[in-house]
């Protein structure tokens, strides 16, 4: 359901079907089908606040209409027409449909044209709109960082980001190309630019793309969260297709020539020192005048691109590592050598866990079911009361004080019996068991009979559960009184005593 909403949102923002497919990790045909069904069902973005997931699915997936694939257009004619100013694929498709009502739909029309174009050995120059795309990659060249004490060196990786329209660039060094450094560099790049573009075009780095594919790349879950946080699309470049990210390829080359080459003879003892030097040279690069057009990267960015970037969200993005876990019979999961509770109804289920530096979030079928602060020690067990079943809560809540309060409501004799039991037993659990048994008799019989039995037990000094149960089952009988016959000859009357 989340993917349906994401398809509708990105389509409303003008992304193509192929771009949307790459962004959400689905096949292009799936995106086409979703868009077609939404159009036929009259579903538009933004969705109505009252339309929930079930209503959206029921409205869009009522019937399936097959696509027609004939007749074919003249691709050579289309290619020549697209060279003319103002002519678009949509216009040419509308003319094609007017001539052939049973012809291809727009998405198939564009896809087949692209396939034909790929066979013509032509290079199509990419034109980028302001605020549209940011191209990111790591440079092939690294910079050594030396340990002052041991003299050991470590190679720092150089992250480069280039805006497509203005060529405004950002660069920084990180110790690894791992997911945390990769996404951290993205966040700092967007902070440097002062906003987010509509889409980011990365290479097929493992930290960003789990499975590279020409049509259906699979994004890293954390990278997908990052995209949702900044409300942008991720459009991975095709494998072994450097022209898809020509901007950053050129940007990397410029950074290597104008920044890293100038640092080749310097020795750096910390990552902070290296990034300070990179930032100084980066400012010089962004203010260096263009050779063929007026201005520089910064002036072009300030004039035509800064205002079109999306503002950053108010809440800062926090990197989270995604893992899977199975709920144990004690309704806890094990993550990073610590234990966190989830609702007991999920025992035996598999859940998704987002692990950040400060917290742990647990999701089941896309819904957040538990959230905890990060454990501070190994094997620590964090449990929320609301995750326990009622039976377990009843056991946990049983304390001597609570049992004494229940006994006080029955009567003073019952309370006194429990106090004697507490003095007689050596362990608190032994006291709890005996007291629970005695108070249970109020349910099996009546509170009044239990109080009466406890009074007799106090008189007999018998405080055990067995004694109380015997007494409550034994009725109290009145002593027999012999009848006096005043007419008997041996009975002396009042006159005798006078």
Short mmCIF file of N, CA, C and O in Angstrom, two decimals, residues 27-72:
data_model
loop_
_atom_site.label_atom_id
_atom_site.label_comp_id
_atom_site.label_asym_id
_atom_site.label_seq_id
_atom_site.Cartn_x
_atom_site.Cartn_y
_atom_site.Cartn_z
N UNK A 27 9.06 -3.07 -10.67
CA UNK A 27 9.18 -3.10 -12.13
C UNK A 27 8.43 -1.94 -12.75
O UNK A 27 7.43 -1.45 -12.19
N UNK A 28 8.92 -1.49 -13.89
CA UNK A 28 8.25 -0.38 -14.57
C UNK A 28 6.82 -0.75 -14.96
O UNK A 28 5.91 0.08 -14.90
N UNK A 29 6.61 -1.99 -15.37
CA UNK A 29 5.27 -2.43 -15.74
C UNK A 29 4.30 -2.33 -14.57
O UNK A 29 3.12 -2.02 -14.75
N UNK A 30 4.82 -2.57 -13.35
CA UNK A 30 3.98 -2.43 -12.17
C UNK A 30 3.56 -0.98 -11.97
O UNK A 30 2.41 -0.68 -11.62
N UNK A 31 4.51 -0.06 -12.17
CA UNK A 31 4.19 1.36 -12.05
C UNK A 31 3.17 1.76 -13.11
O UNK A 31 2.21 2.48 -12.83
N UNK A 32 3.36 1.30 -14.34
CA UNK A 32 2.41 1.62 -15.41
C UNK A 32 1.01 1.13 -15.08
O UNK A 32 0.03 1.85 -15.26
N UNK A 33 0.95 -0.09 -14.56
CA UNK A 33 -0.35 -0.66 -14.20
C UNK A 33 -1.01 0.15 -13.09
O UNK A 33 -2.21 0.42 -13.12
N UNK A 34 -0.21 0.55 -12.09
CA UNK A 34 -0.74 1.33 -10.97
C UNK A 34 -1.26 2.68 -11.44
O UNK A 34 -2.35 3.12 -11.05
N UNK A 35 -0.48 3.35 -12.30
CA UNK A 35 -0.90 4.67 -12.81
C UNK A 35 -2.16 4.54 -13.67
O UNK A 35 -3.08 5.36 -13.57
N UNK A 36 -2.21 3.50 -14.49
CA UNK A 36 -3.38 3.32 -15.34
C UNK A 36 -4.63 3.05 -14.50
O UNK A 36 -5.70 3.63 -14.74
N UNK A 37 -4.50 2.20 -13.52
CA UNK A 37 -5.65 1.92 -12.67
C UNK A 37 -6.11 3.15 -11.90
O UNK A 37 -7.31 3.37 -11.71
N UNK A 38 -5.14 3.96 -11.42
CA UNK A 38 -5.51 5.18 -10.71
C UNK A 38 -6.26 6.13 -11.63
O UNK A 38 -7.24 6.78 -11.22
N UNK A 39 -5.78 6.23 -12.88
CA UNK A 39 -6.45 7.11 -13.84
C UNK A 39 -7.87 6.63 -14.13
O UNK A 39 -8.82 7.42 -14.15
N UNK A 40 -8.04 5.32 -14.34
CA UNK A 40 -9.36 4.79 -14.62
C UNK A 40 -10.30 4.87 -13.41
O UNK A 40 -11.51 5.03 -13.57
N UNK A 41 -9.72 4.77 -12.20
CA UNK A 41 -10.55 4.84 -11.00
C UNK A 41 -10.80 6.28 -10.54
O UNK A 41 -11.53 6.50 -9.57
N UNK A 42 -10.17 7.25 -11.22
CA UNK A 42 -10.35 8.64 -10.82
C UNK A 42 -9.64 9.01 -9.55
O UNK A 42 -10.03 9.95 -8.85
N UNK A 43 -8.55 8.27 -9.22
CA UNK A 43 -7.77 8.54 -8.01
C UNK A 43 -6.66 9.51 -8.36
O UNK A 43 -5.87 9.25 -9.27
N UNK A 44 -6.58 10.62 -7.67
CA UNK A 44 -5.55 11.63 -7.91
C UNK A 44 -4.83 11.96 -6.61
O UNK A 44 -5.34 11.72 -5.52
N UNK A 45 -3.63 12.49 -6.77
CA UNK A 45 -2.83 12.93 -5.61
C UNK A 45 -2.99 14.43 -5.42
O UNK A 45 -3.02 15.17 -6.39
N UNK A 46 -3.16 14.93 -4.16
CA UNK A 46 -3.14 14.16 -2.91
C UNK A 46 -4.43 13.40 -2.68
O UNK A 46 -5.49 13.79 -3.14
N UNK A 47 -4.32 12.28 -1.93
CA UNK A 47 -5.48 11.46 -1.65
C UNK A 47 -6.37 12.13 -0.61
O UNK A 47 -5.93 12.95 0.18
N UNK A 48 -7.63 11.74 -0.63
CA UNK A 48 -8.56 12.25 0.36
C UNK A 48 -8.18 11.74 1.74
O UNK A 48 -7.79 10.58 1.90
N UNK A 49 -8.26 12.57 2.78
CA UNK A 49 -7.89 12.13 4.13
C UNK A 49 -8.72 10.94 4.62
O UNK A 49 -8.28 10.19 5.47
N UNK A 50 -9.93 10.78 4.07
CA UNK A 50 -10.80 9.70 4.55
C UNK A 50 -10.54 8.39 3.81
O UNK A 50 -11.14 7.37 4.15
N UNK A 51 -9.69 8.40 2.78
CA UNK A 51 -9.42 7.18 2.02
C UNK A 51 -8.29 6.40 2.70
O UNK A 51 -7.13 6.80 2.67
N UNK A 52 -8.65 5.28 3.33
CA UNK A 52 -7.65 4.45 3.97
C UNK A 52 -7.05 3.46 2.98
O UNK A 52 -7.39 3.47 1.79
N UNK A 53 -6.16 2.57 3.47
CA UNK A 53 -5.46 1.66 2.58
C UNK A 53 -6.43 0.69 1.89
O UNK A 53 -6.32 0.42 0.70
N UNK A 54 -7.39 0.16 2.66
CA UNK A 54 -8.33 -0.81 2.09
C UNK A 54 -9.20 -0.18 1.00
O UNK A 54 -9.44 -0.76 -0.05
N UNK A 55 -9.67 1.06 1.26
CA UNK A 55 -10.51 1.73 0.28
C UNK A 55 -9.74 2.05 -0.99
O UNK A 55 -10.26 1.93 -2.10
N UNK A 56 -8.47 2.44 -0.84
CA UNK A 56 -7.64 2.74 -2.01
C UNK A 56 -7.44 1.50 -2.87
O UNK A 56 -7.57 1.54 -4.09
N UNK A 57 -7.11 0.38 -2.23
CA UNK A 57 -6.89 -0.85 -2.97
C UNK A 57 -8.17 -1.32 -3.65
O UNK A 57 -8.14 -1.75 -4.82
N UNK A 58 -9.31 -1.25 -2.94
CA UNK A 58 -10.56 -1.71 -3.51
C UNK A 58 -10.98 -0.86 -4.71
O UNK A 58 -11.56 -1.36 -5.67
N UNK A 59 -10.66 0.43 -4.64
CA UNK A 59 -11.07 1.32 -5.72
C UNK A 59 -10.22 1.14 -6.97
O UNK A 59 -10.71 1.27 -8.09
N UNK A 60 -8.94 0.85 -6.78
CA UNK A 60 -8.02 0.79 -7.92
C UNK A 60 -7.95 -0.58 -8.57
O UNK A 60 -7.67 -0.70 -9.75
N UNK A 61 -8.20 -1.65 -7.84
CA UNK A 61 -7.98 -2.99 -8.37
C UNK A 61 -9.30 -3.75 -8.50
O UNK A 61 -9.51 -4.80 -7.92
N UNK A 62 -10.17 -3.17 -9.29
CA UNK A 62 -11.45 -3.82 -9.52
C UNK A 62 -11.45 -4.65 -10.80
O UNK A 62 -12.09 -5.65 -10.91
N UNK A 63 -10.71 -4.22 -11.81
CA UNK A 63 -10.69 -4.97 -13.06
C UNK A 63 -9.35 -4.70 -13.77
O UNK A 63 -8.66 -3.73 -13.50
N UNK A 64 -8.99 -5.55 -14.70
CA UNK A 64 -7.73 -5.45 -15.44
C UNK A 64 -8.05 -5.27 -16.92
O UNK A 64 -8.83 -6.03 -17.49
N UNK A 65 -7.43 -4.27 -17.51
CA UNK A 65 -7.65 -3.99 -18.93
C UNK A 65 -6.32 -4.20 -19.66
O UNK A 65 -5.34 -3.53 -19.36
N UNK A 66 -6.20 -5.13 -20.59
CA UNK A 66 -4.93 -5.37 -21.31
C UNK A 66 -4.58 -4.21 -22.21
O UNK A 66 -5.44 -3.49 -22.72
N UNK A 67 -3.25 -4.02 -22.40
CA UNK A 67 -2.75 -2.96 -23.27
C UNK A 67 -2.67 -3.44 -24.71
O UNK A 67 -2.29 -4.58 -24.98
N UNK A 68 -2.97 -2.57 -25.65
CA UNK A 68 -2.82 -2.88 -27.08
C UNK A 68 -1.44 -2.42 -27.54
O UNK A 68 -0.99 -1.34 -27.17
N UNK A 69 -0.77 -3.23 -28.37
CA UNK A 69 0.60 -2.91 -28.77
C UNK A 69 0.75 -2.69 -30.27
O UNK A 69 1.84 -2.75 -30.79
N UNK A 70 -0.30 -2.51 -30.97
CA UNK A 70 -0.22 -2.28 -32.43
C UNK A 70 -1.16 -1.13 -32.78
O UNK A 70 -2.16 -0.90 -32.09
N UNK A 71 -0.91 -0.44 -33.89
CA UNK A 71 0.27 -0.54 -34.77
C UNK A 71 1.44 0.26 -34.23
O UNK A 71 1.27 1.10 -33.36
N UNK A 72 2.65 0.03 -34.78
CA UNK A 72 3.85 0.71 -34.33
C UNK A 72 3.99 2.07 -35.01
O UNK A 72 3.69 2.21 -36.19
#
